[in-house]
Coordinates of C-alpha atoms in Angstrom, one line a residue:
Chain A
M1 CA 41.0 153.6 -211.9
C2 CA 41.8 150.2 -210.7
E3 CA 39.8 147.1 -211.7
L4 CA 38.4 144.7 -209.1
F5 CA 37.3 141.1 -209.7
A6 CA 35.9 138.5 -207.3
M7 CA 34.3 135.1 -207.7
S8 CA 32.5 132.9 -205.2
S9 CA 31.2 129.5 -206.1
R10 CA 29.4 126.5 -204.6
Y11 CA 32.0 124.0 -206.0
P12 CA 35.6 124.9 -206.9
A13 CA 35.5 126.7 -210.2
D14 CA 38.0 127.3 -213.0
V15 CA 38.1 131.1 -213.8
R16 CA 40.5 130.9 -216.7
F17 CA 38.4 132.9 -219.2
S18 CA 37.5 135.7 -216.9
L19 CA 41.2 136.1 -216.1
E20 CA 41.8 136.6 -219.8
E21 CA 39.2 139.2 -220.0
F22 CA 40.5 140.7 -216.8
S23 CA 44.0 140.7 -218.2
R24 CA 42.8 142.6 -221.3
H25 CA 41.4 145.3 -219.0
G26 CA 44.8 145.5 -217.3
G27 CA 46.7 146.8 -220.3
L28 CA 45.4 145.8 -223.7
A29 CA 41.9 147.0 -223.5
G30 CA 42.3 149.3 -220.4
H31 CA 44.9 151.6 -219.0
H32 CA 46.0 149.8 -215.8
K33 CA 49.6 149.1 -216.4
D34 CA 50.9 149.5 -212.8
G35 CA 50.4 146.0 -211.4
W36 CA 48.0 143.1 -211.0
G37 CA 47.3 140.3 -208.5
I38 CA 45.1 137.3 -208.0
A39 CA 44.4 135.6 -204.7
W40 CA 42.5 132.3 -204.3
Y41 CA 41.6 130.0 -201.5
E42 CA 43.1 126.5 -201.6
G43 CA 43.3 123.9 -198.8
G44 CA 42.6 126.3 -196.0
D45 CA 45.2 128.7 -197.2
V46 CA 45.4 131.4 -200.0
R47 CA 47.7 131.5 -203.0
L48 CA 48.6 135.0 -203.9
V49 CA 50.3 135.9 -207.2
K50 CA 51.0 139.5 -207.9
E51 CA 53.4 141.7 -209.8
P52 CA 54.1 145.5 -210.0
T53 CA 54.0 145.3 -213.8
A54 CA 51.3 145.3 -216.5
A55 CA 49.0 142.2 -216.5
S56 CA 48.9 142.2 -220.3
D57 CA 52.7 141.7 -220.6
S58 CA 52.9 139.2 -217.7
A59 CA 54.5 135.8 -218.4
C60 CA 53.4 134.9 -214.9
L61 CA 49.7 135.6 -215.6
G62 CA 50.1 133.7 -218.9
F63 CA 51.4 130.7 -216.9
I64 CA 48.3 130.9 -214.6
Q65 CA 46.1 130.9 -217.6
D66 CA 47.9 127.9 -219.1
H67 CA 47.7 126.1 -215.7
P68 CA 44.3 127.0 -214.4
F69 CA 43.4 126.5 -210.8
R70 CA 40.0 125.7 -209.2
S71 CA 38.8 127.6 -206.2
T72 CA 35.5 128.6 -204.4
T73 CA 36.8 132.1 -203.7
V74 CA 39.0 134.3 -206.0
V75 CA 39.9 138.0 -205.6
G76 CA 41.7 139.9 -208.3
H77 CA 43.0 143.4 -208.7
I78 CA 44.5 145.5 -211.5
R79 CA 46.3 148.6 -210.4
R80 CA 46.6 152.1 -211.7
A81 CA 48.8 153.7 -209.1
T82 CA 47.4 156.8 -207.4
Q83 CA 49.4 156.4 -204.1
G84 CA 52.6 154.6 -203.4
R85 CA 55.5 153.5 -205.6
L86 CA 55.3 150.6 -208.1
T87 CA 56.5 148.0 -205.7
L88 CA 55.3 144.5 -204.8
A89 CA 54.2 145.7 -201.4
N90 CA 51.9 148.3 -203.0
T91 CA 50.3 145.8 -205.3
Q92 CA 47.0 144.2 -204.4
P93 CA 45.3 141.9 -203.3
L94 CA 46.6 142.0 -199.8
T95 CA 46.5 139.1 -197.4
R96 CA 46.9 138.7 -193.6
E97 CA 46.1 136.1 -191.0
L98 CA 43.4 136.7 -188.4
G99 CA 41.8 134.0 -186.2
G100 CA 43.7 131.2 -188.0
Q101 CA 42.2 132.2 -191.3
V102 CA 43.8 134.0 -194.2
H103 CA 41.9 137.3 -195.0
V104 CA 42.1 138.9 -198.4
F105 CA 41.4 142.6 -199.3
A106 CA 41.4 144.6 -202.6
H107 CA 40.4 148.2 -202.8
N108 CA 39.7 150.6 -205.7
G109 CA 39.7 154.3 -205.0
D110 CA 41.8 157.1 -203.8
L111 CA 41.4 157.9 -200.1
D112 CA 42.4 160.9 -198.1
G113 CA 45.5 159.6 -196.3
A114 CA 45.5 162.1 -193.5
G115 CA 41.8 161.6 -192.8
L116 CA 42.4 157.8 -192.9
R117 CA 45.1 158.1 -190.2
R118 CA 42.9 160.4 -188.1
S119 CA 39.8 158.2 -188.4
F120 CA 41.2 154.7 -188.2
H121 CA 43.6 153.0 -185.7
L122 CA 45.6 150.0 -186.6
G123 CA 46.4 148.1 -183.3
A124 CA 49.0 145.5 -184.0
Y125 CA 48.6 145.6 -187.8
H126 CA 51.3 147.6 -189.6
P127 CA 51.3 148.2 -193.3
V128 CA 54.2 146.7 -195.2
G129 CA 53.7 149.1 -198.2
E130 CA 52.6 152.7 -198.5
T131 CA 49.1 152.7 -199.9
D132 CA 45.9 154.0 -198.5
S133 CA 44.4 150.6 -199.4
E134 CA 46.8 148.6 -197.1
Y135 CA 46.2 151.1 -194.3
A136 CA 42.5 150.6 -194.7
F137 CA 42.9 146.8 -194.7
C138 CA 45.0 146.9 -191.5
A139 CA 42.3 149.1 -189.9
L140 CA 39.6 146.7 -190.9
L141 CA 41.5 143.7 -189.4
H142 CA 42.1 145.6 -186.2
R143 CA 38.4 146.3 -185.8
L144 CA 37.5 142.7 -186.7
S145 CA 40.0 141.2 -184.3
R146 CA 37.5 142.0 -181.5
L147 CA 35.2 139.4 -183.1
W148 CA 37.6 136.7 -184.1
R149 CA 38.3 135.4 -180.6
E150 CA 38.3 131.6 -181.2
P151 CA 40.7 130.3 -183.9
K152 CA 39.0 128.8 -187.0
Q153 CA 35.5 129.9 -185.7
A154 CA 34.0 132.6 -187.9
P155 CA 31.9 135.0 -185.8
P156 CA 28.2 135.2 -186.9
V157 CA 28.0 136.8 -190.3
E158 CA 25.6 139.5 -189.0
M159 CA 28.2 140.7 -186.5
R160 CA 30.9 140.7 -189.1
L161 CA 28.7 142.6 -191.6
A162 CA 27.9 145.2 -188.9
L163 CA 31.6 145.9 -188.4
V164 CA 32.4 145.9 -192.2
S165 CA 29.4 148.3 -192.8
E166 CA 30.6 150.7 -190.2
F167 CA 34.2 150.5 -191.6
A168 CA 32.9 151.0 -195.1
A169 CA 30.8 154.1 -194.1
G170 CA 34.0 155.6 -192.5
L171 CA 35.9 154.9 -195.7
R172 CA 33.3 156.4 -198.0
A173 CA 33.8 159.7 -196.2
L174 CA 37.4 159.7 -197.3
G175 CA 37.1 159.0 -201.0
P176 CA 36.0 156.3 -203.5
A177 CA 35.9 153.1 -201.4
N178 CA 34.9 150.1 -203.6
F179 CA 36.4 147.0 -202.0
L180 CA 36.4 143.2 -201.9
Y181 CA 37.1 141.5 -198.6
A182 CA 37.2 137.7 -198.0
D183 CA 37.7 136.1 -194.6
G184 CA 37.9 132.4 -195.5
D185 CA 34.2 132.0 -194.8
A186 CA 32.4 134.8 -196.7
L187 CA 33.1 137.4 -199.4
F188 CA 32.1 141.0 -198.7
V189 CA 31.5 143.2 -201.8
H190 CA 31.2 146.9 -201.2
G191 CA 30.2 149.2 -204.0
H192 CA 30.8 153.0 -204.1
K193 CA 31.9 155.6 -206.6
R194 CA 34.2 155.3 -209.6
T195 CA 35.5 157.5 -212.5
H196 CA 33.0 157.4 -215.3
A197 CA 32.8 159.5 -218.5
D198 CA 30.6 162.0 -216.6
G199 CA 32.6 162.2 -213.4
I200 CA 33.2 160.2 -210.2
R201 CA 29.9 158.6 -209.3
P202 CA 28.3 155.2 -208.6
P203 CA 28.4 152.4 -209.7
G204 CA 31.8 151.3 -208.7
L205 CA 31.1 147.5 -208.8
H206 CA 28.8 145.2 -210.7
L207 CA 27.4 141.8 -209.7
L208 CA 26.4 138.8 -211.7
C209 CA 24.7 135.7 -210.2
R210 CA 24.7 132.5 -212.2
A211 CA 23.2 129.1 -211.6
C212 CA 23.8 126.2 -214.0
T213 CA 23.1 122.5 -214.4
A214 CA 24.2 120.0 -217.0
E215 CA 21.1 120.8 -219.1
S216 CA 21.4 124.6 -219.2
G217 CA 25.1 124.6 -220.2
A218 CA 25.0 128.4 -219.6
F219 CA 28.6 128.5 -218.3
T220 CA 30.3 128.1 -221.6
A221 CA 27.9 130.2 -223.7
E222 CA 29.5 133.5 -222.9
G223 CA 33.0 134.8 -222.8
L224 CA 33.1 134.2 -219.0
S225 CA 33.4 130.5 -218.5
I226 CA 33.2 129.1 -215.0
E227 CA 34.0 125.4 -215.0
P228 CA 33.0 122.7 -214.1
A229 CA 29.7 122.9 -215.9
G230 CA 27.4 119.8 -215.6
I231 CA 26.8 120.1 -211.9
A232 CA 24.4 122.2 -209.9
Q233 CA 27.0 125.0 -209.7
E234 CA 26.2 128.4 -208.4
V235 CA 28.4 131.4 -208.9
V236 CA 28.5 135.1 -207.9
I237 CA 30.9 137.3 -209.7
A238 CA 31.8 140.9 -208.8
A239 CA 33.7 143.2 -211.2
S240 CA 34.3 146.9 -211.6
V241 CA 32.7 146.8 -215.1
P242 CA 30.6 143.9 -216.6
L243 CA 32.9 141.4 -218.1
T244 CA 30.4 139.8 -220.5
A245 CA 27.6 141.0 -222.7
G246 CA 24.1 139.6 -222.8
E247 CA 24.0 138.8 -219.0
S248 CA 22.2 140.6 -216.3
W249 CA 25.0 142.3 -214.4
R250 CA 23.5 144.5 -211.6
A251 CA 25.2 147.8 -210.6
L252 CA 25.7 148.0 -206.9
A253 CA 24.2 151.1 -205.2
D254 CA 26.2 153.7 -203.5
G255 CA 27.4 152.1 -200.2
E256 CA 25.7 148.8 -200.9
I257 CA 27.3 145.7 -199.2
V258 CA 26.6 142.2 -200.4
V259 CA 27.8 139.1 -198.5
V260 CA 28.4 136.0 -200.6
R261 CA 29.2 132.5 -199.4
G262 CA 29.5 129.4 -201.6
G263 CA 28.2 131.1 -204.7
R264 CA 25.1 132.5 -203.0
I265 CA 24.2 135.9 -201.6
V266 CA 23.6 135.4 -197.9
Q267 CA 23.0 139.0 -197.0
P268 CA 20.7 140.7 -199.4
G269 CA 22.6 144.0 -199.5
E270 CA 21.7 147.0 -197.4
S271 CA 22.1 150.6 -198.7
H272 CA 24.0 153.0 -196.5
H273 CA 23.7 156.4 -198.3
E274 CA 25.3 159.4 -196.8
Chain B
M1 CA 63.6 114.7 -193.6
C2 CA 62.8 118.0 -195.2
E3 CA 65.4 120.1 -197.0
L4 CA 66.1 123.7 -196.1
F5 CA 67.8 126.3 -198.3
A6 CA 68.6 130.0 -197.7
M7 CA 70.6 132.6 -199.5
S8 CA 71.7 136.1 -198.3
S9 CA 73.6 138.4 -200.6
R10 CA 75.1 141.9 -200.7
Y11 CA 73.5 142.6 -204.1
P12 CA 70.4 141.0 -205.5
A13 CA 71.4 137.6 -206.7
D14 CA 70.0 135.1 -209.2
V15 CA 69.7 131.7 -207.5
R16 CA 68.5 129.8 -210.6
F17 CA 71.1 126.9 -210.5
S18 CA 70.8 126.3 -206.8
L19 CA 67.0 125.9 -207.3
E20 CA 67.7 123.3 -209.9
E21 CA 69.9 121.4 -207.5
F22 CA 67.3 122.0 -204.8
S23 CA 64.5 120.7 -207.0
R24 CA 66.5 117.5 -207.7
H25 CA 66.7 116.9 -203.9
G26 CA 63.0 117.3 -203.8
G27 CA 62.0 114.3 -205.8
L28 CA 64.6 113.3 -208.4
A29 CA 67.7 112.8 -206.3
G30 CA 66.0 112.8 -202.9
H31 CA 62.7 111.5 -201.3
H32 CA 60.8 114.7 -200.6
K33 CA 57.7 114.5 -202.6
D34 CA 55.2 116.2 -200.3
G35 CA 55.7 119.8 -201.2
W36 CA 58.1 122.6 -201.8
G37 CA 58.2 126.4 -201.5
I38 CA 60.4 129.4 -202.1
A39 CA 60.1 132.8 -200.5
W40 CA 62.2 135.8 -201.6
Y41 CA 62.3 139.5 -200.6
E42 CA 61.4 142.0 -203.3
G43 CA 60.5 145.7 -202.9
G44 CA 59.9 145.6 -199.2
D45 CA 57.6 142.6 -199.6
V46 CA 58.0 138.8 -200.0
R47 CA 57.0 136.7 -202.9
L48 CA 56.0 133.2 -201.8
V49 CA 55.5 130.4 -204.2
K50 CA 54.6 127.0 -202.8
E51 CA 52.8 123.8 -203.7
P52 CA 51.8 120.7 -201.8
T53 CA 53.2 118.5 -204.6
A54 CA 56.7 117.2 -205.6
A55 CA 59.2 119.9 -206.7
S56 CA 60.6 117.6 -209.4
D57 CA 57.2 117.5 -211.2
S58 CA 56.3 121.1 -210.7
A59 CA 55.5 123.2 -213.8
C60 CA 55.4 126.2 -211.5
L61 CA 59.0 125.6 -210.3
G62 CA 60.0 125.1 -213.9
F63 CA 58.5 128.5 -214.7
I64 CA 60.5 130.1 -211.9
Q65 CA 63.7 128.5 -213.2
D66 CA 62.8 129.8 -216.7
H67 CA 62.0 133.3 -215.3
P68 CA 64.7 133.7 -212.6
F69 CA 64.3 136.4 -210.0
R70 CA 67.0 138.4 -208.2
S71 CA 66.8 138.9 -204.4
T72 CA 69.1 139.6 -201.5
T73 CA 67.3 137.1 -199.2
V74 CA 65.8 133.7 -200.3
V75 CA 64.3 131.0 -198.1
G76 CA 63.4 127.6 -199.6
H77 CA 61.9 124.4 -198.2
I78 CA 61.2 120.9 -199.5
R79 CA 58.7 118.9 -197.5
R80 CA 58.6 115.3 -196.4
A81 CA 55.4 115.3 -194.3
T82 CA 55.7 114.1 -190.8
Q83 CA 52.7 116.1 -189.3
G84 CA 49.7 117.5 -191.0
R85 CA 48.0 116.7 -194.3
L86 CA 49.4 117.5 -197.8
T87 CA 47.7 121.0 -198.0
L88 CA 49.0 124.4 -199.1
A89 CA 48.6 125.6 -195.5
N90 CA 50.9 122.9 -194.3
T91 CA 53.6 123.7 -196.9
Q92 CA 56.6 125.9 -196.1
P93 CA 58.1 128.5 -196.1
L94 CA 55.6 130.4 -193.9
T95 CA 55.2 134.2 -193.9
R96 CA 53.6 136.7 -191.5
E97 CA 53.7 140.5 -190.9
L98 CA 55.2 141.9 -187.7
G99 CA 56.2 145.5 -187.3
G100 CA 55.5 146.4 -190.9
Q101 CA 57.9 143.7 -192.2
V102 CA 57.2 140.4 -193.7
H103 CA 58.8 137.6 -191.7
V104 CA 59.7 134.2 -193.2
F105 CA 60.1 130.9 -191.5
A106 CA 61.1 127.4 -192.6
H107 CA 61.7 124.4 -190.2
N108 CA 63.0 121.0 -190.6
G109 CA 62.3 118.4 -187.9
D110 CA 59.6 116.6 -186.1
L111 CA 58.6 118.3 -182.8
D112 CA 56.6 117.0 -179.9
G113 CA 53.3 118.7 -180.5
A114 CA 51.9 118.4 -176.9
G115 CA 55.2 119.7 -175.5
L116 CA 55.1 122.6 -178.0
R117 CA 51.6 123.6 -176.8
R118 CA 52.7 123.4 -173.2
S119 CA 56.0 125.3 -173.6
F120 CA 55.0 128.0 -176.1
H121 CA 52.1 130.5 -176.1
L122 CA 50.9 132.2 -179.3
G123 CA 49.3 135.5 -178.3
A124 CA 47.4 136.9 -181.3
Y125 CA 49.1 134.6 -183.8
H126 CA 47.0 131.6 -184.8
P127 CA 48.2 128.8 -187.1
V128 CA 46.3 128.5 -190.5
G129 CA 47.5 124.9 -191.0
E130 CA 48.2 122.0 -188.6
T131 CA 52.0 121.6 -188.5
D132 CA 54.3 121.8 -185.5
S133 CA 56.4 124.1 -187.7
E134 CA 53.7 126.7 -188.1
Y135 CA 52.9 126.6 -184.3
A136 CA 56.6 127.2 -183.7
F137 CA 56.7 130.2 -186.1
C138 CA 53.6 131.7 -184.4
A139 CA 55.2 131.2 -181.0
L140 CA 58.4 132.9 -182.3
L141 CA 56.5 135.9 -183.6
H142 CA 54.6 136.3 -180.4
R143 CA 57.9 136.4 -178.4
L144 CA 59.4 138.8 -180.9
S145 CA 56.4 141.1 -180.9
R146 CA 57.6 142.5 -177.6
L147 CA 60.7 143.9 -179.4
W148 CA 59.1 145.1 -182.7
R149 CA 57.4 148.2 -181.2
E150 CA 58.1 150.7 -183.9
P151 CA 56.9 149.9 -187.5
K152 CA 59.8 149.4 -189.9
Q153 CA 62.5 149.7 -187.2
A154 CA 64.2 146.5 -186.6
P155 CA 65.2 146.2 -182.9
P156 CA 69.0 145.8 -182.3
V157 CA 70.2 142.5 -183.7
E158 CA 71.6 141.4 -180.3
M159 CA 68.2 141.7 -178.7
R160 CA 66.6 139.7 -181.6
L161 CA 69.3 137.1 -181.4
A162 CA 68.8 136.7 -177.6
L163 CA 65.1 135.9 -178.1
V164 CA 65.7 133.7 -181.1
S165 CA 68.3 131.7 -179.2
E166 CA 66.0 131.3 -176.2
F167 CA 63.2 130.1 -178.6
A168 CA 65.6 127.7 -180.3
A169 CA 66.8 126.2 -177.1
G170 CA 63.1 125.5 -176.1
L171 CA 62.5 124.0 -179.5
R172 CA 65.5 121.7 -179.3
A173 CA 64.1 120.1 -176.2
L174 CA 61.1 119.0 -178.3
G175 CA 62.8 117.4 -181.3
P176 CA 64.9 118.2 -184.3
A177 CA 64.7 122.0 -184.7
N178 CA 66.8 123.2 -187.7
F179 CA 65.2 126.4 -188.9
L180 CA 65.7 129.5 -191.1
Y181 CA 64.1 132.7 -190.1
A182 CA 64.2 136.0 -191.9
D183 CA 62.7 139.3 -190.6
G184 CA 63.3 141.6 -193.5
D185 CA 66.6 142.8 -192.0
A186 CA 68.5 139.7 -191.0
L187 CA 68.5 136.0 -191.7
F188 CA 68.8 133.6 -188.7
V189 CA 70.1 130.1 -189.4
H190 CA 69.8 127.6 -186.6
G191 CA 71.4 124.2 -186.9
H192 CA 70.4 121.1 -184.9
K193 CA 69.9 117.4 -185.5
R194 CA 68.9 115.5 -188.6
T195 CA 68.4 111.9 -189.8
H196 CA 71.8 110.6 -191.1
A197 CA 72.8 107.0 -192.0
D198 CA 73.9 106.4 -188.4
G199 CA 70.9 108.0 -186.7
I200 CA 69.5 111.4 -185.8
R201 CA 72.4 113.6 -184.9
P202 CA 74.0 116.9 -186.0
P203 CA 74.7 118.4 -188.4
G204 CA 71.3 119.6 -189.6
L205 CA 72.5 122.5 -191.6
H206 CA 75.6 123.5 -193.6
L207 CA 76.9 127.0 -194.4
L208 CA 78.9 128.3 -197.3
C209 CA 80.3 131.8 -197.6
R210 CA 81.4 133.1 -200.9
A211 CA 83.0 136.4 -202.0
C212 CA 83.7 137.2 -205.6
T213 CA 84.9 139.9 -207.9
A214 CA 85.1 140.2 -211.6
E215 CA 88.6 138.8 -211.5
S216 CA 88.0 135.7 -209.6
G217 CA 84.9 134.6 -211.5
A218 CA 84.3 132.0 -208.8
F219 CA 80.5 132.2 -209.0
T220 CA 80.1 130.3 -212.2
A221 CA 82.8 127.8 -211.7
E222 CA 80.6 125.4 -209.6
G223 CA 77.2 123.9 -210.0
L224 CA 75.8 126.7 -207.8
S225 CA 75.8 129.9 -209.7
I226 CA 75.0 133.2 -207.9
E227 CA 74.7 136.0 -210.4
P228 CA 75.7 138.8 -211.0
A229 CA 79.3 138.0 -211.1
G230 CA 81.7 140.9 -211.9
I231 CA 80.9 142.9 -208.9
A232 CA 82.1 142.7 -205.3
Q233 CA 79.4 140.3 -204.5
E234 CA 79.2 138.5 -201.1
V235 CA 76.9 135.6 -200.5
V236 CA 76.1 133.2 -197.6
I237 CA 74.2 130.0 -198.4
A238 CA 72.6 127.7 -195.9
A239 CA 71.4 124.2 -196.9
S240 CA 70.6 120.9 -195.2
V241 CA 73.3 119.2 -197.2
P242 CA 76.1 120.7 -199.2
L243 CA 74.7 121.6 -202.7
T244 CA 78.1 121.7 -204.4
A245 CA 81.3 119.7 -204.4
G246 CA 84.8 121.2 -204.0
E247 CA 83.7 124.1 -201.8
S248 CA 84.2 124.6 -198.1
W249 CA 80.7 124.0 -196.7
R250 CA 80.8 124.2 -192.9
A251 CA 78.6 122.0 -190.7
L252 CA 76.7 123.9 -188.1
A253 CA 77.2 122.7 -184.5
D254 CA 74.4 121.4 -182.4
G255 CA 72.4 124.5 -181.4
E256 CA 74.5 127.0 -183.3
I257 CA 72.8 130.1 -184.6
V258 CA 74.4 132.3 -187.3
V259 CA 72.9 135.7 -188.1
V260 CA 73.5 136.9 -191.7
R261 CA 72.8 140.3 -193.2
G262 CA 73.6 141.4 -196.8
G263 CA 75.7 138.3 -197.6
R264 CA 77.8 138.6 -194.4
I265 CA 77.8 136.8 -191.1
V266 CA 77.1 139.5 -188.5
Q267 CA 76.9 137.3 -185.4
P268 CA 79.7 134.8 -185.3
G269 CA 77.5 131.9 -184.1
E270 CA 77.2 130.9 -180.5
S271 CA 76.9 127.3 -179.3
H272 CA 74.0 126.5 -176.9
H273 CA 74.5 122.8 -176.1
E274 CA 72.0 121.1 -173.8

């Protein structure tokens, strides 16, 4: 299965060490040799770096680790191909513009392609690659385009959550549907099923909330370092599997969606079991 | 003024040395310290690397030069800001999806923003940044969306050229409008006016056509090396100013548009003087 990673923070944070851990999952420690990508918000836009090759061998990922960036929203993906060739277009995260904002999507799971095409329409959004994940992203944007009527004005988060929840429920009927979706204002984290030792079952995503001040110094204590420490930083991290030991990662329930903004959970997560 | 660069080739080509020359124009030899970007097609998608900082100081551009890529279509831009802040969103090239293809745009010139908003509508395409160049790209895509009805099927090049020509004529009425536009099938090169020692006048772009076989070895003779040599390679290069000496760079006429595909000019260039 693919690996997902996301970070939302109150102040721009340096996610260098988590990328290292993430990279190990992508080839050295894990079995995800088919591609990797990282997208992060910067100056109203998104930087996207991705390659259809193993993260562990990547000179490009090494360069990012040597020249760390700061951002308040990061989405990462490591691919084990189940659909589509090993091309750049089939590598995630995926980005598109809607309402004058760059939207980012990363999906983990194997969806029923025919069912996807029956259940979801795309409007003006056409996939560039061949994956079920990109088809799903196009379908999500097509649905959300109803809401994003005024450029640069994010619709109320409750309205966006309602559409994302409806979309996620439709997706879950077609296969494992863990996804991360950022729209320039909020980050939506949707947990579902994933391949475990005893079969395909929840959890598909784990969540970690951290708060830190200069006094606590908690940010550098573990393998996952989110800089800068020394300010009243707040961070939410989502990952397929817990990236650190000794911290209270919480498994997302089947169909749970959490909305995060500026390092804080703004929608407490509702369960939509089927 | 900004610097534009584009390359179209028959076989994937390595443009390392021209990037070096281009980088020198962006800070060392020239006065373009406000940002740089390179977009290249790969596996049906586009890799885009850009930064709102000087190209000559960029560790990232250094990394690209040390790890050269091969592509059949490359578009580059070095920015001297005339409109918009020094942000990633205001840095070119710009990319968007239309008809299941990634489209790339880079513009050099300073357009009348109010006139632009009066003359051009955007439809569903909203700028992420604040530049006249991005507004123009959105307007171009909105016009072209009439033609791109079937995903992955480029409309006849004559129809696309007619729309691009009409768009370019409208743009020229609003200020210097040199631009490069690639749609995943063809590269459109539009020359207009640019700041020279004796004022703002044509040419704004220069064109170089190269053909090479193993025997001629012409590709490595000059400062601008397009690999691989040794095959029947054909290349067209467009740049604001000639990047090499001793080669027959041709200045584009005022309003001339050239359409390039696979390293060959497919539309001979029509003049649209006003």
